[in-house]
Short mmCIF file of C-alpha atoms in Angstrom, two decimals:
data_model
loop_
_atom_site.label_atom_id
_atom_site.label_comp_id
_atom_site.label_asym_id
_atom_site.label_seq_id
_atom_site.Cartn_x
_atom_site.Cartn_y
_atom_site.Cartn_z
CA UNK A 1 23.27 -23.27 -21.69
CA UNK A 2 22.57 -25.92 -19.02
CA UNK A 3 23.05 -29.67 -19.35
CA UNK A 4 19.89 -31.55 -19.90
CA UNK A 5 19.16 -32.67 -16.45
CA UNK A 6 16.38 -34.63 -14.96
CA UNK A 7 14.19 -31.96 -13.20
CA UNK A 8 14.17 -32.12 -9.34
CA UNK A 9 10.98 -33.32 -7.61
CA UNK A 10 9.14 -31.68 -4.71
CA UNK A 11 11.10 -33.74 -2.14
CA UNK A 12 14.52 -32.73 -3.11
CA UNK A 13 16.54 -31.12 -0.48
CA UNK A 14 17.00 -27.77 -2.45
CA UNK A 15 13.26 -27.46 -3.02
CA UNK A 16 12.64 -28.16 0.83
CA UNK A 17 15.22 -25.58 1.69
CA UNK A 18 13.61 -23.10 -0.61
CA UNK A 19 10.18 -23.71 0.88
CA UNK A 20 11.36 -23.50 4.51
CA UNK A 21 13.19 -20.21 3.67
CA UNK A 22 9.99 -18.80 2.34
CA UNK A 23 7.91 -19.72 5.27
CA UNK A 24 10.16 -19.63 8.40
CA UNK A 25 11.99 -16.69 9.68
CA UNK A 26 14.19 -18.96 11.84
CA UNK A 27 15.41 -20.80 8.78
CA UNK A 28 16.46 -17.50 7.19
CA UNK A 29 18.12 -16.31 10.37
CA UNK A 30 19.89 -19.44 10.91
CA UNK A 31 21.25 -19.85 7.50
CA UNK A 32 21.79 -16.22 6.45
CA UNK A 33 19.76 -17.01 3.26
CA UNK A 34 16.61 -15.69 1.92
CA UNK A 35 13.98 -16.30 -0.65
CA UNK A 36 12.88 -14.63 -3.89
CA UNK A 37 10.75 -15.58 -6.85
CA UNK A 38 9.38 -14.25 -10.23
CA UNK A 39 11.49 -13.31 -13.25
CA UNK A 40 11.67 -9.53 -12.61
CA UNK A 41 12.87 -9.99 -8.95
CA UNK A 42 15.60 -12.51 -9.99
CA UNK A 43 16.74 -10.20 -12.71
CA UNK A 44 17.14 -7.35 -10.25
CA UNK A 45 18.90 -9.40 -7.80
CA UNK A 46 21.46 -10.39 -10.48
CA UNK A 47 21.74 -6.82 -11.68
CA UNK A 48 22.46 -5.56 -8.18
CA UNK A 49 25.09 -8.18 -7.83
CA UNK A 50 23.40 -10.12 -4.88
CA UNK A 51 24.95 -13.45 -4.08
CA UNK A 52 22.50 -16.01 -5.56
CA UNK A 53 22.99 -19.36 -3.82
CA UNK A 54 20.90 -21.09 -6.52
CA UNK A 55 17.86 -20.78 -8.74
CA UNK A 56 15.12 -23.47 -9.22
CA UNK A 57 13.27 -23.22 -12.59
CA UNK A 58 10.91 -25.07 -14.68
CA UNK A 59 12.10 -26.22 -18.18
CA UNK A 60 9.27 -24.18 -19.48
CA UNK A 61 11.12 -20.90 -18.24
CA UNK A 62 14.06 -21.67 -20.55
CA UNK A 63 11.63 -21.69 -23.62
CA UNK A 64 10.73 -18.09 -23.15
CA UNK A 65 13.12 -15.47 -24.36
CA UNK A 66 13.25 -13.50 -21.15
CA UNK A 67 13.54 -16.71 -19.14
CA UNK A 68 16.37 -18.10 -21.30
CA UNK A 69 18.16 -14.64 -20.91
CA UNK A 70 17.84 -14.79 -17.19
CA UNK A 71 19.38 -18.23 -17.06
CA UNK A 72 22.14 -17.15 -19.24
CA UNK A 73 23.04 -14.33 -17.24
CA UNK A 74 22.82 -16.26 -13.99
CA UNK A 75 25.01 -19.04 -15.56
CA UNK A 76 27.58 -16.36 -16.59
CA UNK A 77 27.70 -15.31 -12.87
CA UNK A 78 28.27 -18.88 -11.72
CA UNK A 79 24.99 -19.40 -10.10
CA UNK A 80 24.02 -22.95 -9.71
CA UNK A 81 20.87 -23.68 -11.70
CA UNK A 82 18.52 -26.55 -11.20
CA UNK A 83 15.63 -27.61 -13.31
CA UNK A 84 12.52 -28.66 -11.16
CA UNK A 85 9.32 -30.20 -12.04
CA UNK A 86 6.10 -27.82 -12.00
CA UNK A 87 5.10 -29.49 -8.81
CA UNK A 88 8.50 -28.86 -7.20
CA UNK A 89 8.38 -25.24 -8.02
CA UNK A 90 4.96 -24.78 -6.49
CA UNK A 91 6.23 -26.45 -3.29
CA UNK A 92 9.29 -24.08 -3.45
CA UNK A 93 7.26 -21.03 -3.97
CA UNK A 94 5.49 -18.52 -1.77
CA UNK A 95 2.84 -17.35 -4.30
CA UNK A 96 0.91 -19.15 -6.98
CA UNK A 97 2.51 -17.28 -9.63
CA UNK A 98 6.24 -17.83 -9.36
CA UNK A 99 6.64 -17.37 -13.26
CA UNK A 100 8.80 -20.36 -13.38
CA UNK A 101 11.60 -19.44 -11.04
CA UNK A 102 12.56 -19.39 -7.43
CA UNK A 103 15.77 -18.31 -6.07
CA UNK A 104 17.83 -18.40 -2.80
CA UNK A 105 20.19 -15.48 -2.08
CA UNK A 106 22.30 -14.31 0.49
CA UNK A 107 21.44 -10.74 1.80
CA UNK A 108 24.33 -8.48 2.43
CA UNK A 109 24.90 -8.14 6.06
CA UNK A 110 24.79 -4.33 6.69
CA UNK A 111 25.75 -2.10 9.51
CA UNK A 112 24.96 1.46 10.42
CA UNK A 113 28.12 2.50 8.76
CA UNK A 114 26.74 1.55 5.49
CA UNK A 115 23.89 4.11 5.51
CA UNK A 116 24.30 6.99 3.20
CA UNK A 117 24.07 10.67 4.10
CA UNK A 118 20.43 10.77 3.02
CA UNK A 119 17.29 10.35 5.22
CA UNK A 120 17.33 7.25 7.37
CA UNK A 121 14.10 5.76 8.30
CA UNK A 122 14.08 3.52 11.48
CA UNK A 123 11.11 1.11 11.00
CA UNK A 124 10.27 0.29 14.66
CA UNK A 125 8.21 -2.92 14.88
CA UNK A 126 6.28 -2.70 11.68
CA UNK A 127 3.99 -5.71 11.60
CA UNK A 128 2.64 -5.61 7.95
CA UNK A 129 5.09 -6.85 5.24
CA UNK A 130 3.41 -4.69 2.56
CA UNK A 131 4.03 -1.53 4.68
CA UNK A 132 7.62 -2.47 5.22
CA UNK A 133 8.13 -3.23 1.53
CA UNK A 134 6.58 -0.11 0.37
CA UNK A 135 8.72 2.05 2.77
CA UNK A 136 11.83 0.45 1.59
CA UNK A 137 11.00 0.85 -2.06
CA UNK A 138 9.89 4.53 -1.63
CA UNK A 139 13.02 5.27 0.34
CA UNK A 140 15.22 3.90 -2.32
CA UNK A 141 13.31 5.74 -5.14
CA UNK A 142 13.51 9.12 -3.18
CA UNK A 143 17.42 8.60 -2.77
CA UNK A 144 17.25 7.90 1.09
CA UNK A 145 20.29 6.98 2.95
CA UNK A 146 18.86 3.49 4.07
CA UNK A 147 16.60 1.83 6.43
CA UNK A 148 16.92 0.42 9.98
CA UNK A 149 14.57 -2.43 10.63
CA UNK A 150 14.18 -2.68 14.45
CA UNK A 151 11.91 -5.58 15.43
CA UNK A 152 8.62 -6.38 13.65
CA UNK A 153 8.38 -8.34 10.42
CA UNK A 154 11.54 -9.82 9.03
CA UNK A 155 12.74 -7.60 5.98
CA UNK A 156 13.44 -10.77 4.25
CA UNK A 157 9.96 -12.11 4.67
CA UNK A 158 9.19 -13.04 0.93
CA UNK A 159 6.16 -10.53 1.00
CA UNK A 160 8.65 -7.76 1.91
CA UNK A 161 11.02 -8.92 -0.68
CA UNK A 162 8.27 -8.69 -3.32
CA UNK A 163 6.77 -5.49 -1.99
CA UNK A 164 10.22 -3.74 -2.03
CA UNK A 165 10.56 -4.66 -5.79
CA UNK A 166 14.29 -5.10 -5.86
CA UNK A 167 15.01 -1.93 -3.45
CA UNK A 168 15.96 -4.45 -0.90
CA UNK A 169 18.91 -5.56 -3.07
CA UNK A 170 20.27 -1.94 -3.39
CA UNK A 171 19.24 0.18 -0.44
CA UNK A 172 21.36 -0.38 2.72
CA UNK A 173 18.99 -2.26 5.10
CA UNK A 174 20.16 -2.77 8.66
CA UNK A 175 18.62 -4.97 11.21
CA UNK A 176 19.16 -3.71 14.82
CA UNK A 177 17.26 -3.58 17.99
CA UNK A 178 15.83 -0.04 18.41
CA UNK A 179 17.92 0.96 21.33
CA UNK A 180 21.08 0.10 19.62
CA UNK A 181 20.00 1.54 16.49
CA UNK A 182 19.28 4.89 17.95
CA UNK A 183 22.27 4.98 20.01
CA UNK A 184 24.54 4.21 16.94
CA UNK A 185 22.66 6.88 14.83
CA UNK A 186 22.99 9.52 17.53
CA UNK A 187 26.69 8.73 17.95
CA UNK A 188 27.01 9.27 14.05
CA UNK A 189 25.67 12.74 14.59
CA UNK A 190 22.22 12.02 13.15
CA UNK A 191 19.18 13.93 14.61
CA UNK A 192 16.57 11.58 15.61
CA UNK A 193 12.69 12.43 15.03
CA UNK A 194 9.64 10.43 15.68
CA UNK A 195 6.91 10.32 13.23
CA UNK A 196 3.56 10.58 15.17
CA UNK A 197 0.44 12.36 15.18
CA UNK A 198 0.17 15.47 17.38
CA UNK A 199 3.74 16.63 17.14
CA UNK A 200 5.09 20.08 16.94
CA UNK A 201 6.99 20.00 13.71
CA UNK A 202 5.64 19.69 10.16
CA UNK A 203 7.78 17.63 8.06
CA UNK A 204 8.84 20.68 5.86
CA UNK A 205 9.73 22.46 9.19
CA UNK A 206 12.60 20.13 9.75
CA UNK A 207 15.88 19.39 7.75
CA UNK A 208 15.13 15.75 6.64
CA UNK A 209 17.61 15.93 3.72
CA UNK A 210 20.89 15.53 5.67
CA UNK A 211 21.76 13.90 8.85
CA UNK A 212 18.22 13.00 9.91
CA UNK A 213 16.69 9.70 11.03
CA UNK A 214 12.95 9.38 11.49
CA UNK A 215 11.51 6.59 13.44
CA UNK A 216 8.21 5.18 11.85
CA UNK A 217 6.45 3.10 14.63
CA UNK A 218 4.34 0.09 14.24
CA UNK A 219 0.76 0.41 12.88
CA UNK A 220 -0.83 -0.58 16.31
CA UNK A 221 1.57 0.64 18.98
CA UNK A 222 3.38 3.48 17.48
CA UNK A 223 7.14 4.15 18.28
CA UNK A 224 8.62 2.24 21.12
CA UNK A 225 9.30 3.79 24.59
CA UNK A 226 13.14 3.73 23.69
CA UNK A 227 12.47 5.66 20.71
CA UNK A 228 10.34 8.18 22.66
CA UNK A 229 13.06 8.59 25.30
CA UNK A 230 15.79 9.23 22.66
CA UNK A 231 14.14 11.48 20.15
CA UNK A 232 14.93 15.24 19.50
CA UNK A 233 11.44 15.95 18.39
CA UNK A 234 8.17 14.76 17.01
CA UNK A 235 7.39 15.19 13.15
CA UNK A 236 3.71 14.94 12.14
CA UNK A 237 2.06 14.82 8.77
CA UNK A 238 -0.70 17.36 9.39
CA UNK A 239 -4.21 15.78 8.72
CA UNK A 240 -7.39 17.38 7.57
CA UNK A 241 -10.62 15.74 8.56
CA UNK A 242 -11.24 12.75 10.75
CA UNK A 243 -8.65 10.48 9.40
CA UNK A 244 -6.60 9.25 12.32
CA UNK A 245 -3.65 8.04 10.58
CA UNK A 246 -1.91 7.05 7.46
CA UNK A 247 -0.65 3.60 7.02
CA UNK A 248 2.97 3.14 7.94
CA UNK A 249 4.00 2.50 4.36
CA UNK A 250 2.48 5.78 3.09
CA UNK A 251 3.75 7.65 6.09
CA UNK A 252 7.31 6.36 5.35
CA UNK A 253 6.90 7.25 1.78
CA UNK A 254 5.79 10.79 2.35
CA UNK A 255 8.77 11.38 4.62
CA UNK A 256 11.15 10.11 2.06
CA UNK A 257 9.45 12.39 -0.59
CA UNK A 258 9.84 15.47 1.76
CA UNK A 259 13.57 14.75 2.13
CA UNK A 260 14.00 14.38 -1.51
CA UNK A 261 11.99 17.60 -2.04
CA UNK A 262 14.20 19.51 0.28
CA UNK A 263 17.24 18.40 -1.49
CA UNK A 264 15.64 19.06 -4.98
CA UNK A 265 14.09 22.19 -4.25
CA UNK A 266 17.39 23.73 -2.66
CA UNK A 267 19.17 23.01 -5.84
CA UNK A 268 18.73 25.61 -8.68
CA UNK A 269 15.53 24.78 -10.51
CA UNK A 270 16.16 22.85 -13.80
CA UNK A 271 12.99 23.83 -15.17
CA UNK A 272 10.40 26.65 -15.23
CA UNK A 273 6.61 26.43 -15.88
CA UNK B 1 -33.05 -2.23 21.81
CA UNK B 2 -34.11 -4.76 19.14
CA UNK B 3 -36.82 -7.28 19.34
CA UNK B 4 -35.84 -10.90 19.96
CA UNK B 5 -35.80 -12.14 16.52
CA UNK B 6 -34.95 -15.39 14.86
CA UNK B 7 -31.58 -15.00 13.30
CA UNK B 8 -31.84 -15.00 9.43
CA UNK B 9 -30.17 -18.00 7.73
CA UNK B 10 -27.57 -18.03 4.83
CA UNK B 11 -30.50 -18.33 2.31
CA UNK B 12 -32.44 -15.23 3.40
CA UNK B 13 -32.79 -12.77 0.52
CA UNK B 14 -30.94 -9.86 2.47
CA UNK B 15 -28.02 -12.26 3.10
CA UNK B 16 -27.85 -13.17 -0.65
CA UNK B 17 -28.20 -9.55 -1.65
CA UNK B 18 -25.36 -8.52 0.65
CA UNK B 19 -23.23 -11.29 -0.67
CA UNK B 20 -24.04 -10.29 -4.28
CA UNK B 21 -23.25 -6.67 -3.59
CA UNK B 22 -19.80 -7.81 -2.14
CA UNK B 23 -18.93 -9.82 -5.26
CA UNK B 24 -20.49 -8.27 -8.22
CA UNK B 25 -19.98 -4.87 -9.64
CA UNK B 26 -22.93 -5.19 -11.88
CA UNK B 27 -25.13 -5.83 -8.78
CA UNK B 28 -23.78 -2.75 -7.26
CA UNK B 29 -24.33 -0.56 -10.29
CA UNK B 30 -27.88 -1.83 -11.05
CA UNK B 31 -29.10 -1.11 -7.46
CA UNK B 32 -26.94 1.72 -6.48
CA UNK B 33 -26.12 0.11 -3.28
CA UNK B 34 -22.72 -1.21 -1.88
CA UNK B 35 -21.17 -3.38 0.86
CA UNK B 36 -19.27 -2.73 3.95
CA UNK B 37 -18.33 -4.74 6.84
CA UNK B 38 -16.54 -4.43 10.20
CA UNK B 39 -17.42 -2.44 13.41
CA UNK B 40 -15.10 0.43 12.61
CA UNK B 41 -16.24 0.84 9.01
CA UNK B 42 -19.91 0.74 9.86
CA UNK B 43 -19.22 3.27 12.79
CA UNK B 44 -17.75 5.61 10.27
CA UNK B 45 -20.66 5.49 7.74
CA UNK B 46 -23.03 6.25 10.37
CA UNK B 47 -20.95 8.98 11.84
CA UNK B 48 -20.66 10.36 8.21
CA UNK B 49 -24.47 10.40 7.71
CA UNK B 50 -24.36 7.77 4.92
CA UNK B 51 -27.65 6.22 4.10
CA UNK B 52 -27.49 2.63 5.47
CA UNK B 53 -30.01 0.44 3.92
CA UNK B 54 -29.66 -2.28 6.49
CA UNK B 55 -27.28 -4.08 8.86
CA UNK B 56 -26.77 -7.85 9.33
CA UNK B 57 -25.21 -8.74 12.62
CA UNK B 58 -24.73 -11.74 14.81
CA UNK B 59 -26.27 -11.80 18.24
CA UNK B 60 -22.76 -12.06 19.66
CA UNK B 61 -22.14 -8.55 18.41
CA UNK B 62 -24.89 -7.20 20.68
CA UNK B 63 -23.09 -8.67 23.63
CA UNK B 64 -19.86 -6.72 23.25
CA UNK B 65 -20.22 -2.90 24.39
CA UNK B 66 -18.78 -1.43 21.11
CA UNK B 67 -21.22 -3.60 19.25
CA UNK B 68 -24.10 -2.81 21.33
CA UNK B 69 -23.39 0.92 20.96
CA UNK B 70 -23.15 0.51 17.24
CA UNK B 71 -26.51 -1.14 17.01
CA UNK B 72 -28.19 1.60 19.29
CA UNK B 73 -26.76 4.31 17.19
CA UNK B 74 -27.88 2.60 14.08
CA UNK B 75 -31.46 1.94 15.55
CA UNK B 76 -31.69 5.73 16.60
CA UNK B 77 -31.09 6.58 13.00
CA UNK B 78 -33.77 4.22 11.77
CA UNK B 79 -31.45 1.70 10.01
CA UNK B 80 -33.07 -1.73 9.81
CA UNK B 81 -31.21 -4.17 11.87
CA UNK B 82 -31.35 -8.01 11.21
CA UNK B 83 -29.72 -10.55 13.38
CA UNK B 84 -28.16 -13.44 11.33
CA UNK B 85 -26.70 -16.75 12.11
CA UNK B 86 -22.83 -16.98 12.18
CA UNK B 87 -23.07 -19.01 8.90
CA UNK B 88 -25.23 -16.32 7.28
CA UNK B 89 -22.79 -13.59 8.23
CA UNK B 90 -19.99 -15.53 6.75
CA UNK B 91 -22.13 -15.85 3.57
CA UNK B 92 -22.68 -12.09 3.62
CA UNK B 93 -19.02 -11.11 4.25
CA UNK B 94 -16.23 -10.18 1.94
CA UNK B 95 -13.52 -11.18 4.43
CA UNK B 96 -13.13 -13.87 7.11
CA UNK B 97 -13.13 -11.33 9.91
CA UNK B 98 -16.26 -9.22 9.46
CA UNK B 99 -16.51 -8.74 13.35
CA UNK B 100 -20.12 -9.63 13.55
CA UNK B 101 -21.51 -7.01 11.14
CA UNK B 102 -22.15 -6.39 7.46
CA UNK B 103 -23.94 -3.51 6.14
CA UNK B 104 -25.50 -2.32 2.91
CA UNK B 105 -25.36 1.42 2.10
CA UNK B 106 -26.25 3.90 -0.72
CA UNK B 107 -23.28 5.78 -1.88
CA UNK B 108 -24.06 9.38 -2.59
CA UNK B 109 -24.21 10.10 -6.20
CA UNK B 110 -21.68 12.77 -6.76
CA UNK B 111 -21.01 15.23 -9.64
CA UNK B 112 -17.98 17.30 -10.51
CA UNK B 113 -19.61 20.23 -8.85
CA UNK B 114 -19.35 18.48 -5.51
CA UNK B 115 -15.43 18.67 -5.71
CA UNK B 116 -13.97 21.12 -3.31
CA UNK B 117 -11.22 23.64 -4.10
CA UNK B 118 -8.23 21.64 -3.21
CA UNK B 119 -6.40 18.98 -5.32
CA UNK B 120 -8.45 16.74 -7.44
CA UNK B 121 -6.90 13.38 -8.33
CA UNK B 122 -8.24 11.75 -11.48
CA UNK B 123 -7.62 8.10 -10.98
CA UNK B 124 -7.68 6.89 -14.60
CA UNK B 125 -8.16 3.09 -14.77
CA UNK B 126 -6.60 1.98 -11.74
CA UNK B 127 -6.76 -1.77 -11.47
CA UNK B 128 -5.70 -2.47 -7.96
CA UNK B 129 -8.31 -1.86 -5.19
CA UNK B 130 -5.57 -1.44 -2.66
CA UNK B 131 -4.00 1.39 -4.68
CA UNK B 132 -7.47 3.03 -5.20
CA UNK B 133 -8.35 2.82 -1.52
CA UNK B 134 -5.07 4.16 -0.46
CA UNK B 135 -5.45 7.16 -3.03
CA UNK B 136 -8.70 8.08 -1.54
CA UNK B 137 -7.64 7.73 2.09
CA UNK B 138 -4.44 9.93 1.71
CA UNK B 139 -6.46 12.53 -0.37
CA UNK B 140 -9.02 12.97 2.38
CA UNK B 141 -6.34 13.06 4.98
CA UNK B 142 -4.42 15.70 3.18
CA UNK B 143 -7.35 17.92 2.64
CA UNK B 144 -7.89 17.40 -1.14
CA UNK B 145 -10.95 18.50 -3.08
CA UNK B 146 -12.01 15.07 -4.09
CA UNK B 147 -11.40 12.11 -6.55
CA UNK B 148 -12.48 11.23 -9.91
CA UNK B 149 -12.52 7.50 -10.67
CA UNK B 150 -12.37 7.10 -14.33
CA UNK B 151 -12.75 3.44 -15.41
CA UNK B 152 -10.75 0.58 -13.52
CA UNK B 153 -11.68 -0.99 -10.39
CA UNK B 154 -15.08 0.11 -8.85
CA UNK B 155 -14.77 2.54 -5.99
CA UNK B 156 -17.19 0.47 -4.28
CA UNK B 157 -15.56 -2.64 -4.53
CA UNK B 158 -15.30 -3.92 -0.86
CA UNK B 159 -11.61 -4.02 -0.96
CA UNK B 160 -11.50 -0.24 -1.92
CA UNK B 161 -14.07 0.48 0.72
CA UNK B 162 -11.85 -1.15 3.32
CA UNK B 163 -8.73 0.31 1.98
CA UNK B 164 -10.20 3.78 2.19
CA UNK B 165 -10.95 3.24 5.85
CA UNK B 166 -14.11 5.54 5.89
CA UNK B 167 -12.67 8.22 3.60
CA UNK B 168 -15.06 6.95 0.84
CA UNK B 169 -17.97 8.14 3.13
CA UNK B 170 -16.75 11.62 3.29
CA UNK B 171 -14.56 12.60 0.50
CA UNK B 172 -16.37 13.55 -2.79
CA UNK B 173 -15.70 10.72 -5.16
CA UNK B 174 -17.15 11.02 -8.65
CA UNK B 175 -17.48 8.25 -11.24
CA UNK B 176 -16.98 9.59 -14.70
CA UNK B 177 -15.43 8.44 -18.03
CA UNK B 178 -12.07 10.05 -18.51
CA UNK B 179 -12.83 12.21 -21.46
CA UNK B 180 -16.14 13.69 -19.73
CA UNK B 181 -14.28 14.16 -16.44
CA UNK B 182 -11.34 16.25 -17.97
CA UNK B 183 -13.58 18.30 -20.07
CA UNK B 184 -15.78 19.11 -16.97
CA UNK B 185 -12.69 19.92 -14.79
CA UNK B 186 -11.29 21.99 -17.66
CA UNK B 187 -14.57 23.91 -18.15
CA UNK B 188 -14.57 24.48 -14.31
CA UNK B 189 -11.24 26.17 -14.72
CA UNK B 190 -8.88 23.58 -13.39
CA UNK B 191 -5.36 23.09 -14.79
CA UNK B 192 -4.91 19.36 -15.69
CA UNK B 193 -1.61 17.60 -15.20
CA UNK B 194 -0.67 14.14 -15.73
CA UNK B 195 1.59 12.25 -13.31
CA UNK B 196 4.03 10.34 -15.16
CA UNK B 197 7.68 9.46 -15.21
CA UNK B 198 10.03 11.62 -17.34
CA UNK B 199 7.85 14.71 -17.20
CA UNK B 200 9.19 18.35 -17.22
CA UNK B 201 7.77 19.49 -13.72
CA UNK B 202 8.54 18.45 -10.30
CA UNK B 203 5.59 18.38 -8.03
CA UNK B 204 6.91 21.38 -6.09
CA UNK B 205 7.25 23.31 -9.29
CA UNK B 206 3.49 23.42 -9.85
CA UNK B 207 0.78 24.92 -7.86
CA UNK B 208 -1.21 21.97 -6.66
CA UNK B 209 -2.92 23.46 -3.70
CA UNK B 210 -5.68 25.37 -5.72
CA UNK B 211 -7.42 24.68 -8.99
CA UNK B 212 -5.37 21.69 -10.05
CA UNK B 213 -6.31 18.08 -11.18
CA UNK B 214 -3.77 15.60 -11.52
CA UNK B 215 -4.30 12.25 -13.49
CA UNK B 216 -2.75 9.28 -12.06
CA UNK B 217 -2.79 6.47 -14.77
CA UNK B 218 -3.21 2.78 -14.28
CA UNK B 219 -0.36 0.64 -12.89
CA UNK B 220 0.19 -1.14 -16.20
CA UNK B 221 -0.83 1.40 -19.06
CA UNK B 222 -0.26 4.85 -17.42
CA UNK B 223 -2.65 7.64 -18.28
CA UNK B 224 -5.03 7.07 -21.17
CA UNK B 225 -4.77 8.83 -24.57
CA UNK B 226 -7.64 11.18 -23.78
CA UNK B 227 -5.68 12.29 -20.80
CA UNK B 228 -2.51 12.72 -22.75
CA UNK B 229 -4.33 14.78 -25.42
CA UNK B 230 -5.88 17.12 -22.77
CA UNK B 231 -3.09 17.68 -20.20
CA UNK B 232 -1.55 21.15 -19.58
CA UNK B 233 1.64 19.44 -18.47
CA UNK B 234 3.42 16.24 -16.92
CA UNK B 235 4.32 16.28 -13.33
CA UNK B 236 6.96 13.66 -12.32
CA UNK B 237 7.95 12.58 -8.99
CA UNK B 238 11.83 12.60 -9.29
CA UNK B 239 13.37 9.11 -8.70
CA UNK B 240 16.83 8.17 -7.63
CA UNK B 241 18.18 4.86 -8.54
CA UNK B 242 16.86 2.21 -10.81
CA UNK B 243 13.33 2.21 -9.38
CA UNK B 244 11.09 2.58 -12.28
CA UNK B 245 7.90 3.83 -10.74
CA UNK B 246 6.08 4.13 -7.53
CA UNK B 247 2.87 2.18 -6.96
CA UNK B 248 -0.32 4.26 -7.82
CA UNK B 249 -1.51 4.54 -4.31
CA UNK B 250 1.89 5.92 -3.13
CA UNK B 251 2.20 8.33 -6.14
CA UNK B 252 -1.31 9.66 -5.34
CA UNK B 253 -0.48 10.10 -1.73
CA UNK B 254 2.66 12.07 -2.60
CA UNK B 255 0.93 14.45 -4.84
CA UNK B 256 -1.88 14.78 -2.06
CA UNK B 257 0.93 15.44 0.49
CA UNK B 258 2.63 18.03 -1.94
CA UNK B 259 -0.62 19.97 -2.30
CA UNK B 260 -1.20 20.09 1.48
CA UNK B 261 2.49 21.19 2.04
CA UNK B 262 2.09 24.00 -0.45
CA UNK B 263 -1.02 25.28 1.36
CA UNK B 264 0.52 24.83 4.86
CA UNK B 265 3.92 26.08 4.10
CA UNK B 266 2.37 29.22 2.38
CA UNK B 267 0.51 29.98 5.66
CA UNK B 268 2.74 31.79 8.33
CA UNK B 269 4.55 29.07 10.14
CA UNK B 270 3.04 28.08 13.50
CA UNK B 271 6.13 26.73 14.83
CA UNK B 272 9.89 27.22 14.82
CA UNK B 273 12.54 24.58 15.48
#
């Protein structure tokens, strides 16, 4: 399905661009492009209709059935495909196991208007890419309305892209400074809560299913002063024992679950036990 | 508080033992000892009354107030303290940032009788130490009855110890093969559920707060055949969208949350909104 081409070497401009997009936030922000790798993730990007600028692949990928199928799908979508040497793929990759394929894609530019009616999580300065990826993945899995990423780690950091496991291609994810984000959400009629220890409201005491946004603060500093000033209330996950806090990815997942539970439990029960 | 001693070098037997305990499951299983590192984790072990066999520390630790306090507390508990060179600490450590202290401790040997009345999670062949650590941490935070670790990664793998952030020192954690574990839980009157996609029961449709055990299967293979044969039902976290599954640490955390919510929501609400 592709012409026999000489594989590109490690110094080719596309290989260097992919490498730079994996490593440098500024390169992503200036170009509006981002990096992904691995068969599954590229499959999910194509299935979600993401604009893929190009794929770099090793000839060995094309010899595996799933790899060949991936390349066929991409070719049918008009994605430029470039064979590269194994050394070049290693240069272009973020991990040691890119599974023969690295891709460059153009994330959709989303606004607050793109958020759905379900729970919105405002991820306020998260530093850990694993936590941000988990939050985005769980929020999509639980039918949330979308995420606002306010400062902290870039949602298109390759570790976030991998951690979100494709959810980043589907869930509306909006980058906005915290003050702007909260003003916009408030103007759209959302109630705004902080997630933090010691608050007055258990998650099940608050309607999270519709019209709510919850600010999950950074691992080290908690929610920012702007968020504190604007919030309608503080939601706390009750803790037993001396555990001080949950990691931000888990806290976000529990809130997303609670919103889904409220919606599901309010519907007529489909099953008895 | 400690005599001025010549710091031990990288080849000292205790340094080598600590290194081996960090790296080799068999060394842990044969000795009944385990490895921990970092100021916070050692503080938590001491506060929980864990039997600490010895601490290795750099003289620099004793010069920081929190480090000096840690050494005083350990000395008052009769813990043998050994200053080591920075090179020796690096050898003995599992991470690059042991913060000046590595400890060897003796985990309590727990049985199924030690489990509390709250939710028991049976972690069936989990492979990822981060997932196992998260599951144990969340279960303790949510007041669960304890965890049974059936195969998979060793709960005293240093990555699990760090991921659990002290919860491993407090929550009952029982190592048992899956068949034994489920037979014992059943004999103790517990209802046994599998957590798996496509099941008939939403978590909120099942009483998880008392007398329940939920089997969370491995990331790759799901629950083992023994667990399937013995379970009273399958609990599924409903998913929206194409996400196939949550990671095992998040799934375990959501179940622990649901058990806590059922208990909390059943109590008279402390607060209105």
